[in-house]
XYZ file of C-alpha atoms in Angstrom:
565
model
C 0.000 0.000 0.000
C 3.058 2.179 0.678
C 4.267 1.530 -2.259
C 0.956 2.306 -4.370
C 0.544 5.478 -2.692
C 4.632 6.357 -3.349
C 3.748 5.890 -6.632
C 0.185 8.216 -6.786
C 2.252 11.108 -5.581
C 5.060 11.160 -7.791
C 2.418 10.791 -10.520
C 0.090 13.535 -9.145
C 3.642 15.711 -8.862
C 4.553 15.314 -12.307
C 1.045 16.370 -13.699
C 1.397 19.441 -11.957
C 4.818 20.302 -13.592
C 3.521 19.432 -17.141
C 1.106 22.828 -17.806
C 4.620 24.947 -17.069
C 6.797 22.783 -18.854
C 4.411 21.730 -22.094
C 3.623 25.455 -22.906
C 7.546 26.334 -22.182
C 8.340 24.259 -24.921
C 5.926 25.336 -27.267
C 6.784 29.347 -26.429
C 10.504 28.223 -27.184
C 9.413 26.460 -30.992
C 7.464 29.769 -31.226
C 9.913 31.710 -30.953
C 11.962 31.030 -33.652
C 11.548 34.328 -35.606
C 9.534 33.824 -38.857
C 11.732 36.429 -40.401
C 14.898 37.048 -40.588
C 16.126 40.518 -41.887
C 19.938 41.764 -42.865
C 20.460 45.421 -43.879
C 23.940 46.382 -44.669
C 24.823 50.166 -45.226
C 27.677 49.884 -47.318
C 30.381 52.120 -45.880
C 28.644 52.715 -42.682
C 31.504 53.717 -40.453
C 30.707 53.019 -36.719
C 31.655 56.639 -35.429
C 29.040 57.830 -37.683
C 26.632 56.745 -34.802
C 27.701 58.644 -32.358
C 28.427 61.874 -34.645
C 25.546 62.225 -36.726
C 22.866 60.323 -34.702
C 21.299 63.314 -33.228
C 18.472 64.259 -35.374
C 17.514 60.814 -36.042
C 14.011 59.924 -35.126
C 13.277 56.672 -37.099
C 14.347 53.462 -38.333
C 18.259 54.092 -36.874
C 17.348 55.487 -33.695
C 14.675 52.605 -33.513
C 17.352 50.328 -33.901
C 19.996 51.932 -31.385
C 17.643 52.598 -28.849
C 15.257 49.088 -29.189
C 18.438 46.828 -30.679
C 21.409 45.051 -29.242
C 23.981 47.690 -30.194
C 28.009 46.403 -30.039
C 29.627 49.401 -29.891
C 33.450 47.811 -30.067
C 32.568 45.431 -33.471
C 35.168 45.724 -36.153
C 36.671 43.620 -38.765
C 39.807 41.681 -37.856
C 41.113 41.665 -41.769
C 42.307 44.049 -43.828
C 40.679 43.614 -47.186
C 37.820 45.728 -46.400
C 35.881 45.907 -49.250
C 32.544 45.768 -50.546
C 32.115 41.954 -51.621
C 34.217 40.719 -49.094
C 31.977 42.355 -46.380
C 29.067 41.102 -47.606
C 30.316 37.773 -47.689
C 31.252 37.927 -44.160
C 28.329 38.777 -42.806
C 26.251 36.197 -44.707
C 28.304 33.611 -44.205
C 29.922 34.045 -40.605
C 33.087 33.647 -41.711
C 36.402 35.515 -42.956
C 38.210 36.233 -46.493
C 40.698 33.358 -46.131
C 37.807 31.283 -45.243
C 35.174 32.200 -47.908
C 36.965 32.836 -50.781
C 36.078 36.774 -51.340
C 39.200 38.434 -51.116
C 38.245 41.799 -52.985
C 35.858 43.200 -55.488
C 37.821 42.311 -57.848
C 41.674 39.970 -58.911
C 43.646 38.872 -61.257
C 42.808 35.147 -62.143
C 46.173 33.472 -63.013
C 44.140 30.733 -65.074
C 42.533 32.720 -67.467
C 45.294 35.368 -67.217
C 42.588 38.150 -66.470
C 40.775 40.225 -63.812
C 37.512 38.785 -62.985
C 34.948 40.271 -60.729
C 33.934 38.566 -56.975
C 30.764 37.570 -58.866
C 31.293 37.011 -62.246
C 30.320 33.614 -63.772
C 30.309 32.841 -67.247
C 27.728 29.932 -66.397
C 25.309 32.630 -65.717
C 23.367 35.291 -67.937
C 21.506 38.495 -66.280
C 17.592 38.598 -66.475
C 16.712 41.856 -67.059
C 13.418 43.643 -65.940
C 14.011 46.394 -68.560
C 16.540 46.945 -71.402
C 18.967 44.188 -72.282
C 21.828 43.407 -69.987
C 24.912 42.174 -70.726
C 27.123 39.577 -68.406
C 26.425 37.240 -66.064
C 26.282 36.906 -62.165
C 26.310 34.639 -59.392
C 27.692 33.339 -56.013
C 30.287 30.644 -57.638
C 33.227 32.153 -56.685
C 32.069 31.953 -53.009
C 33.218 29.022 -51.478
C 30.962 28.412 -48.019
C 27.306 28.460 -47.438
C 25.757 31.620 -46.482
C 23.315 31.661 -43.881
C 20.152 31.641 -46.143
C 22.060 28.934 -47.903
C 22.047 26.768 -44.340
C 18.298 28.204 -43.599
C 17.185 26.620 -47.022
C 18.815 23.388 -46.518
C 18.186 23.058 -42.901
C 14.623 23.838 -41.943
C 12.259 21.564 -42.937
C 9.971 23.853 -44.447
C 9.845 26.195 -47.005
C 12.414 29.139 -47.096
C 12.096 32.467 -49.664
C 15.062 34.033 -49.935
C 14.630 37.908 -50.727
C 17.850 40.504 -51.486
C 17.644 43.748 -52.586
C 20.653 46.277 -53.692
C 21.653 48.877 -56.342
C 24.996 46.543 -56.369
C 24.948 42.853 -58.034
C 28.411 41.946 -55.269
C 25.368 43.055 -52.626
C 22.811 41.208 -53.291
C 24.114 38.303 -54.646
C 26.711 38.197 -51.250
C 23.686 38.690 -48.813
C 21.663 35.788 -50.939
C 24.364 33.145 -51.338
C 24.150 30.604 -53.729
C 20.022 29.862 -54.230
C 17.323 32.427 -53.596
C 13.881 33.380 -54.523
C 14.569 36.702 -55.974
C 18.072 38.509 -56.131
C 17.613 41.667 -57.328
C 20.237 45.175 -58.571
C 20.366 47.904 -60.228
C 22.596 48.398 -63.492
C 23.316 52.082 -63.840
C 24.270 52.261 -67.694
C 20.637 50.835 -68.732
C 18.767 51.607 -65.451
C 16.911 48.414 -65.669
C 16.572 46.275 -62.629
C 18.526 43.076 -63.347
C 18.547 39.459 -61.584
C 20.816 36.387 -62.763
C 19.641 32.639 -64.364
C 21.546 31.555 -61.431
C 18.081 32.642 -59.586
C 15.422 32.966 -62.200
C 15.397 31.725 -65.453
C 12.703 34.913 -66.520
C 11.594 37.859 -64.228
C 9.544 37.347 -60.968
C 6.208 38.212 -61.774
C 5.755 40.563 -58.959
C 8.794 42.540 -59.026
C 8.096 42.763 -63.105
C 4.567 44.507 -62.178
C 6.396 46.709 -59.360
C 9.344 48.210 -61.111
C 6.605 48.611 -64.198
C 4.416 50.687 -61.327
C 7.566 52.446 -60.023
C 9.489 53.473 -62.920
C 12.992 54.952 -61.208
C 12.226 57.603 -63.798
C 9.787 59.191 -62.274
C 12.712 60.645 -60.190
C 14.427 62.357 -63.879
C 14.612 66.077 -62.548
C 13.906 66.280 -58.908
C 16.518 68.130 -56.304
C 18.480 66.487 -53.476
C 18.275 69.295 -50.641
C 18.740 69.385 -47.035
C 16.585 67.315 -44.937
C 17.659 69.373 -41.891
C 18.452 73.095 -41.432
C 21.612 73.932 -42.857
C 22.788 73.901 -38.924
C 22.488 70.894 -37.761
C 24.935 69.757 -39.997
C 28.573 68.827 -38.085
C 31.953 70.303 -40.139
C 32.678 73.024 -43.282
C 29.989 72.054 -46.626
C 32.262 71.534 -49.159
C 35.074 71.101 -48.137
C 38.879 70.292 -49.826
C 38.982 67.719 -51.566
C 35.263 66.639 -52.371
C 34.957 65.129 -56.184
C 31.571 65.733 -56.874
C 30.180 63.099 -59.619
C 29.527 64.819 -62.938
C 26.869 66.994 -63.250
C 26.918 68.356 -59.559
C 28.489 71.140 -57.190
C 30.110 70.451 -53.860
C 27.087 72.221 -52.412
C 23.099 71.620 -52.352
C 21.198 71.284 -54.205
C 21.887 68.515 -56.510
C 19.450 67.684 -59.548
C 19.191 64.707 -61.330
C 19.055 65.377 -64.876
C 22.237 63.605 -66.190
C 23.291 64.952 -69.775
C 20.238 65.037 -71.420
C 16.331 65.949 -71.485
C 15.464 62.553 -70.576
C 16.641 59.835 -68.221
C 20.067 58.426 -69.809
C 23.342 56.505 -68.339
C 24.472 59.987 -66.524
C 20.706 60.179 -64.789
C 20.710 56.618 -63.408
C 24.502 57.519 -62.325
C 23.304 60.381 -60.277
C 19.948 58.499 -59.306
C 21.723 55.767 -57.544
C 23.822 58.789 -56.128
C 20.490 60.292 -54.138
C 18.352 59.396 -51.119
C 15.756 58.630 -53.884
C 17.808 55.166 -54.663
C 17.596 54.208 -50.468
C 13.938 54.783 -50.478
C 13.076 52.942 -53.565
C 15.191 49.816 -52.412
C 13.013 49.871 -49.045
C 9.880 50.076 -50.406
C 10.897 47.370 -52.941
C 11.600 45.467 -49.981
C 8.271 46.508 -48.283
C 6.222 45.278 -51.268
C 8.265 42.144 -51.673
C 7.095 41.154 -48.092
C 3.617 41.685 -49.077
C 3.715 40.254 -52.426
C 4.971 37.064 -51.270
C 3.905 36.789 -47.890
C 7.447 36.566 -45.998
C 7.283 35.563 -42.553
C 3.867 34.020 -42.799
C 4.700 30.748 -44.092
C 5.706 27.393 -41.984
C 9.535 27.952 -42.272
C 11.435 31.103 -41.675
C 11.978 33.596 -44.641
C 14.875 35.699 -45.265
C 14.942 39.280 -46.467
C 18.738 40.794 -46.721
C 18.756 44.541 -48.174
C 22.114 46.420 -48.673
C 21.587 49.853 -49.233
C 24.787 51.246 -51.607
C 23.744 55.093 -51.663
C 25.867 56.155 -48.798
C 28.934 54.382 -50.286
C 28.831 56.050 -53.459
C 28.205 59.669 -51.739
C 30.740 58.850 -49.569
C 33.429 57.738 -51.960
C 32.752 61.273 -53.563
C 31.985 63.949 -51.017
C 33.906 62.036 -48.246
C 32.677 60.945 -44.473
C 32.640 64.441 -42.898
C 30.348 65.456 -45.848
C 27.004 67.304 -45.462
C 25.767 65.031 -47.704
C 27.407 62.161 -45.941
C 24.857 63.165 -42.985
C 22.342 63.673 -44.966
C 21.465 61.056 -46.693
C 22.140 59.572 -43.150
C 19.085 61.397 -42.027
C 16.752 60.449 -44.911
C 18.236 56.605 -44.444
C 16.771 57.117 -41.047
C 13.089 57.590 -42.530
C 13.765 55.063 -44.805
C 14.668 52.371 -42.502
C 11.780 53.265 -40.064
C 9.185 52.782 -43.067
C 10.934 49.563 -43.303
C 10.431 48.536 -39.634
C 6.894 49.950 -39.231
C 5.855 48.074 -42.571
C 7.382 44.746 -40.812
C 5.752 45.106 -37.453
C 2.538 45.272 -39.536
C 2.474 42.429 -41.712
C 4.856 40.102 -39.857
C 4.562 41.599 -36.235
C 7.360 42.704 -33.879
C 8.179 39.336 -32.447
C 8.000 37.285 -35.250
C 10.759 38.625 -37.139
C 14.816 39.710 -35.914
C 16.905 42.455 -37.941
C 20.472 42.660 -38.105
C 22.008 45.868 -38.959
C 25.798 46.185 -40.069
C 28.134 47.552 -42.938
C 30.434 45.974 -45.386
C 33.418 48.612 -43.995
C 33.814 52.208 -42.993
C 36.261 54.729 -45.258
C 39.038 56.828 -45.078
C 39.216 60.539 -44.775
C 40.050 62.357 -47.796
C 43.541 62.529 -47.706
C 44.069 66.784 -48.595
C 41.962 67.032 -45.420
C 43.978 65.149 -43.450
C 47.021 66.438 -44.995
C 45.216 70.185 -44.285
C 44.915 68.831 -40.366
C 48.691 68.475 -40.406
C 48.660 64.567 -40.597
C 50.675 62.696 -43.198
C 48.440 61.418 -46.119
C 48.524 61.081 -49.874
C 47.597 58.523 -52.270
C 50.162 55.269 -53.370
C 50.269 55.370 -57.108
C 49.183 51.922 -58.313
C 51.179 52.444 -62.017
C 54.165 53.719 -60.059
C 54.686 50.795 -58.027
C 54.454 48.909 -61.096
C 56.587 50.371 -63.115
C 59.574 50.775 -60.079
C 58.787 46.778 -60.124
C 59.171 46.274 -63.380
C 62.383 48.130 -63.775
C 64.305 46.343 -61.111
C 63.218 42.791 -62.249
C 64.401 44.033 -66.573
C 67.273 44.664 -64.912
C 67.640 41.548 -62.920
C 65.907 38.762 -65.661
C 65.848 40.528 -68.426
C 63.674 42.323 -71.135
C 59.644 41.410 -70.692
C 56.521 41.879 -68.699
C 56.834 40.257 -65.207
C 54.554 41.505 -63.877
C 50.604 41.385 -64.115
C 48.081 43.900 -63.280
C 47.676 44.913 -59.974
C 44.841 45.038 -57.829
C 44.597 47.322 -54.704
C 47.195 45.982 -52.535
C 47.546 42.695 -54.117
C 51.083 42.944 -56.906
C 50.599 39.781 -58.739
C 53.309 38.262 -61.059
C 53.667 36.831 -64.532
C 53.274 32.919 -64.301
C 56.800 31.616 -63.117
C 58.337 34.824 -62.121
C 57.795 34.671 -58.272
C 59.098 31.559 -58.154
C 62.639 32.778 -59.698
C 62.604 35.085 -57.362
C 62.203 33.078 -54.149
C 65.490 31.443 -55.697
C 66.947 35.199 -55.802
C 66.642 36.558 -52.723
C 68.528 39.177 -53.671
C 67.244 40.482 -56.258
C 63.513 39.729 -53.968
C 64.970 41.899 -52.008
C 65.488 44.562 -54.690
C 61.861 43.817 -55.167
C 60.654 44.922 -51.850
C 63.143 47.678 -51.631
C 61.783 49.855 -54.493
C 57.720 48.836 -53.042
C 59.062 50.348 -49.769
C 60.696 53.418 -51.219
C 57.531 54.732 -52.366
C 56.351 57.714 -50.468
C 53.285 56.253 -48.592
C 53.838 52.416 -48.103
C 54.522 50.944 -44.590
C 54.748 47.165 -44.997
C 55.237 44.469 -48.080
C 54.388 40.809 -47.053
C 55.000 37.812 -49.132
C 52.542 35.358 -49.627
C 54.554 32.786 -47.742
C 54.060 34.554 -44.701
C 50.436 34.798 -44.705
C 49.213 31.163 -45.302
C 47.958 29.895 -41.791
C 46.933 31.900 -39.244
C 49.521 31.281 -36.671
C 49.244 33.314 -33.145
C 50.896 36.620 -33.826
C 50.874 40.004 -31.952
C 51.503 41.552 -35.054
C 48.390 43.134 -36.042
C 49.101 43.935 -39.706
C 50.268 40.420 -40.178
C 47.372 38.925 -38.407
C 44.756 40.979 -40.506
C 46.393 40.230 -43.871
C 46.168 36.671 -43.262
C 42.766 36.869 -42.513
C 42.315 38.319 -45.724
C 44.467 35.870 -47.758
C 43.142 32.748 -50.278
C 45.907 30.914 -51.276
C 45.882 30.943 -55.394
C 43.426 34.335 -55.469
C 45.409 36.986 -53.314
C 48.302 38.609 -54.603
C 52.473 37.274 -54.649
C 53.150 40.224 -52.593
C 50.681 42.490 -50.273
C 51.615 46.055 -50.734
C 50.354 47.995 -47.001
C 50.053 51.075 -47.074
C 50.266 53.776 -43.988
C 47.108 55.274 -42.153
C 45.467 57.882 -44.384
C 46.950 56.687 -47.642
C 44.890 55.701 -50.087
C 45.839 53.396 -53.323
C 45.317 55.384 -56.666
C 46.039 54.614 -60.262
C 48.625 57.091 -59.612
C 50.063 59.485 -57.388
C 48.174 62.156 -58.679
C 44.509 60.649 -59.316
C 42.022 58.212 -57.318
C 40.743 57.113 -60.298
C 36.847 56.819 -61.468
C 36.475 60.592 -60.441
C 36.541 59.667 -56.321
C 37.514 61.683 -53.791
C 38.412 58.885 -51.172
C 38.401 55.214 -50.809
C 38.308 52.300 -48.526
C 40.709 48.549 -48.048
C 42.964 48.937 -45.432
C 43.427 47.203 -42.070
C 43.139 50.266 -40.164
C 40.048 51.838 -37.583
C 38.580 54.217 -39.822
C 38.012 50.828 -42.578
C 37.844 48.118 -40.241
C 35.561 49.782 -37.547
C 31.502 49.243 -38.041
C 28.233 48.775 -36.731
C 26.680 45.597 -35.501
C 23.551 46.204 -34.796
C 20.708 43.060 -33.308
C 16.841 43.618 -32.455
C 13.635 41.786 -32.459
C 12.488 38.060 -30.956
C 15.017 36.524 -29.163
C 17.451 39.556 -28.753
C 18.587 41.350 -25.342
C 18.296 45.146 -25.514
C 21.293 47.265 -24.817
C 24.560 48.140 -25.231
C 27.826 46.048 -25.345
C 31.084 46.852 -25.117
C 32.464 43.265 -25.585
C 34.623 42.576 -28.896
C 32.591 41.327 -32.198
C 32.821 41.261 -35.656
C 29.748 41.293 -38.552
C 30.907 37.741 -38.871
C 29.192 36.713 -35.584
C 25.908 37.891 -37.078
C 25.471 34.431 -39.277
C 26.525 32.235 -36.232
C 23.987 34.651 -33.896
C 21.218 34.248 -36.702
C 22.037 30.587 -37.227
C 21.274 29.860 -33.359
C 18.313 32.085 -33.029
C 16.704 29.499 -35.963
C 17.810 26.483 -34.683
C 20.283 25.944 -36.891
C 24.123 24.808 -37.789
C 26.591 26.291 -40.066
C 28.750 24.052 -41.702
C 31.863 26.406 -41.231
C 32.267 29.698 -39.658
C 34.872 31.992 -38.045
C 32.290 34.410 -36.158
C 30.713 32.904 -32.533
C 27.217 33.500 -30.777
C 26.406 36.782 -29.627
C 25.395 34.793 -26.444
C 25.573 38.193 -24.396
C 22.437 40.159 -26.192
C 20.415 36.953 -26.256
C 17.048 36.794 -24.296
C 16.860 34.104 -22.062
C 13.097 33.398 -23.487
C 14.293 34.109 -26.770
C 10.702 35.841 -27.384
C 11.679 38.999 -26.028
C 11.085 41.848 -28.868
C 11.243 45.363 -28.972
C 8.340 48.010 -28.347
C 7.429 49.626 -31.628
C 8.413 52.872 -32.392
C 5.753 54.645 -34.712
């Protein structure tokens, strides 16, 4: 009898622990968002935050305010540029792990510079004019996240990236998606690849048709803000506008004709108008195909590339720089307040973050008393080339360079690792050029052995054996690589690439279910965003270099922010 009634009570105990555990579990499966969404602001430097941030009322103050804000995140390589961001922060993981070591390199194979996202395979699908070329993700060698989502979750995934740059969108998407979707600024049309679609998805066809980017053909950029809330001088030294404008509002897109041609869409894509045309593409894409209302969990990844291409011109202490900052803001917020109403604010998580910062102009600097200047790609070359015609003889040893990367004709690096002197030689006219601080051979910078060398460590990080360059030209803070001493090339007043604060430093940004509101001062990179993400949706990467952002998780993983309307 003892026994029997032993046995009643432990049964009677346990029913009353299953209503608190049974529901637990369920609020836990719940919780998974049914959204996931990336935004990248493509040379979003992190300081920006705390510079400009005043006047914003929307989207990014939403997000610094609601979010899981690292203040401290930064990239720990030193090819920062725009591919290879995006890369990282889709795929957790660094350069020398994924493959992306620049925009663009030379391919010893073919003998030719190829683009991080060209593919011969491929052919663009145009939503307009005719495009030429082809596009994809074949040249990236890991899984991005929506990659692993797709594979992994057992129901059905859409994946959904937007940009005005094909390296964007097709970086955030990864190597299958539901609609990948940029902008081509010589035609204007709206362009995806066969890699994704093999004709145009019908409802981006009827939206583009219903928001012709046209519509924009003679309007004015002006200040969002009074003229003083703007930080530092309005045009100042140095600023390159892009043809067609002044260094000072306002700035009217016309291009060179009465009508919308190449020069328009150049100066379209250079406006505010471009930022808020890629979020309400975004908008109506979760509407037209119901994202985050289906079993699985969707994924919507927008990079916005305005700010990168005002920046590259007018420079980061730019009134423009702010401004389209400010309008960003609005943009952003439409963004958000669209999402809390047709997905709800805890059923989806954002991730904010950039692909890298930039670089001050360098006359400014210079202006500041601070040593700057640009390193003349064709001199470099040509000092190169003379010592190695003196050394083996008449010929062209050398192939093109890209950035930082000095490649060699096949079979010429590997005479002169059986010359050290005249290597030597080599290295001695790269370091005699006003501007460069460090030339490492590729030798050095397979592995990633422990150093305290921070230069080395980030240029291993950034190195793929048979795609980076012989030698890795570095050069010192607040120089900028140039096709020559004299010129930036393409018309640009500044430029990105280096391992240094003002590159390497950027937002990373969390909010929505699951996430832990606040600020955090511990170290991160955008490569822990993918691992973070990964977790959040119960699922495993197959390789990454970033970890869990365990700090700004929620311990119910439901909580979510308040909306901000």
């Amino acid at each position: 009898m003892r026994r029997v009634s032993y046995i009643a009570v432990r049964l009677f105990c346990a029913q009353l622990l299953l209503p608190a555990s049974v529901p637990a579990q369920a609020e836990k499966e719940h919780s998974r968002p049914k959204l996931v969404v990336v935004l990248v602001v493509d040379q979003l430097r992190a300081d920006y935050l705390e510079k400009y941030s005043e006047h914003w009322t929307a989207g990014l103050r939403r997000l610094l305010e609601k979010g899981a804000w690292f203040r401290q995140a930064a990239y720990p390589y030193a090819s920062t540029r725009t591919c290879v961001g995006h890369a990282t922060i889709s795929t957790g993981s660094f350069p020398a792990t994924h493959g992306i070591i620049s925009n663009l390199w030379w391919d010893r194979e073919p003998g030719k510079m190829v683009t991080c996202t060209e593919d011969a395979q491929a052919q663009a699908v145009s939503y307009g004019p005719a495009v030429k070329g082809g596009e994809s993700a074949a040249r990236l060698v890991v899984p991005t996240f929506a990659d692993e989502l797709r594979a992994q979750a057992g129901a059905p995934v859409r994946v959904v990236t937007f940009s005005l740059k094909a390296r964007s969108a097709i970086m955030l998407a990864g190597h299958r998606a539901d609609a990948v979707t940029w902008h081509d600024e010589t035609t204007g049309a709206w362009v995806t690849s066969s890699a994704y679609a093999s004709a145009p998805v019908g409802f981006l066809q009827q939206y583009v048709r219903a928001h012709p980017v046209e519509a924009d053909f003679g309007k004015s950029w002006t200040r969002a803000l009074p003229a003083s809330a703007y930080l530092f001088e309005d045009a100042a030294a140095g600023e390159r506008p892009p043809a067609g404008w002044t260094s000072t509002f306002p700035h009217v897109l016309k291009g060179s004709a009465d009508k919308p041609d190449a020069a328009f869409y150049a100066l379209w894509e250079r406006s505010p108008f471009a930022d808020a045309y890629l979020a309400q593409m975004a908008a109506s894409a979760v509407d037209a195909l119901g994202l985050g209302k289906g079993r699985g969990t969707d994924y919507l990844g927008v990079s916005f590339s305005t700010f990168d291409l005002v920046g590259h011109h007018f420079g980061p202490f730019s009134h423009e720089v702010q401004d389209v900052l400010a309008r960003l803001d609005v943009a952003i917020g439409g963004l958000l307040d669209h999402l809390d109403r047709a997905v709800g604010p805890r059923n989806y998580v954002v991730a904010l973050s950039a692909d890298h910062g930039v670089a001050p102009i360098p006359q400014q600097m210079t202006a500041a008393g601070l040593d700057g200047g640009l390193v003349g790609t064709s001199d470099l070359t040509a000092g190169v080339q003379k010592v190695l015609e003196t050394s083996l003889g008449p010929g062209q040893h050398l192939a093109p360079a890209s950035g930082s990367d000095l490649y060699f004709a096949q079979g010429v690096y590997a005479k002169l690792a059986g010359a050290p002197e005249v290597m030597e030689a080599v290295v001695g006219a790269l370091l005699a050029a006003p501007g460069v601080a460090r030339v490492l051979r590729s030798e050095e910078l397979r592995g990633r052995e422990v150093t305290d060398d921070p230069i080395l460590r980030a240029t291993r990080l950034s190195y793929y054996a048979g795609r980076s360059g012989d030698l890795i030209v570095m050069q010192k803070p607040y120089w900028l690589f140039g096709v020559s001493a004299h010129d930036l090339g393409f018309g640009l007043s500044t430029d990105h690439g280096s391992p240094y604060n003002y590159d390497t430093r950027v937002p990373v940004i969390l909010m929505g279910a699951g996430v832990r509101r606040g600020e955090y001062q511990t170290a991160a990179t955008p490569a822990d965003i993918a691992p973070t993400l990964a977790f959040l949706c119960a699922i495993t990467l197959g390789r990454s270099d970033g970890r869990v952002l365990v700090e700004a998780l929620a311990p119910s993983r439901a909580e979510a922010p308040v909306p901000v309307h």
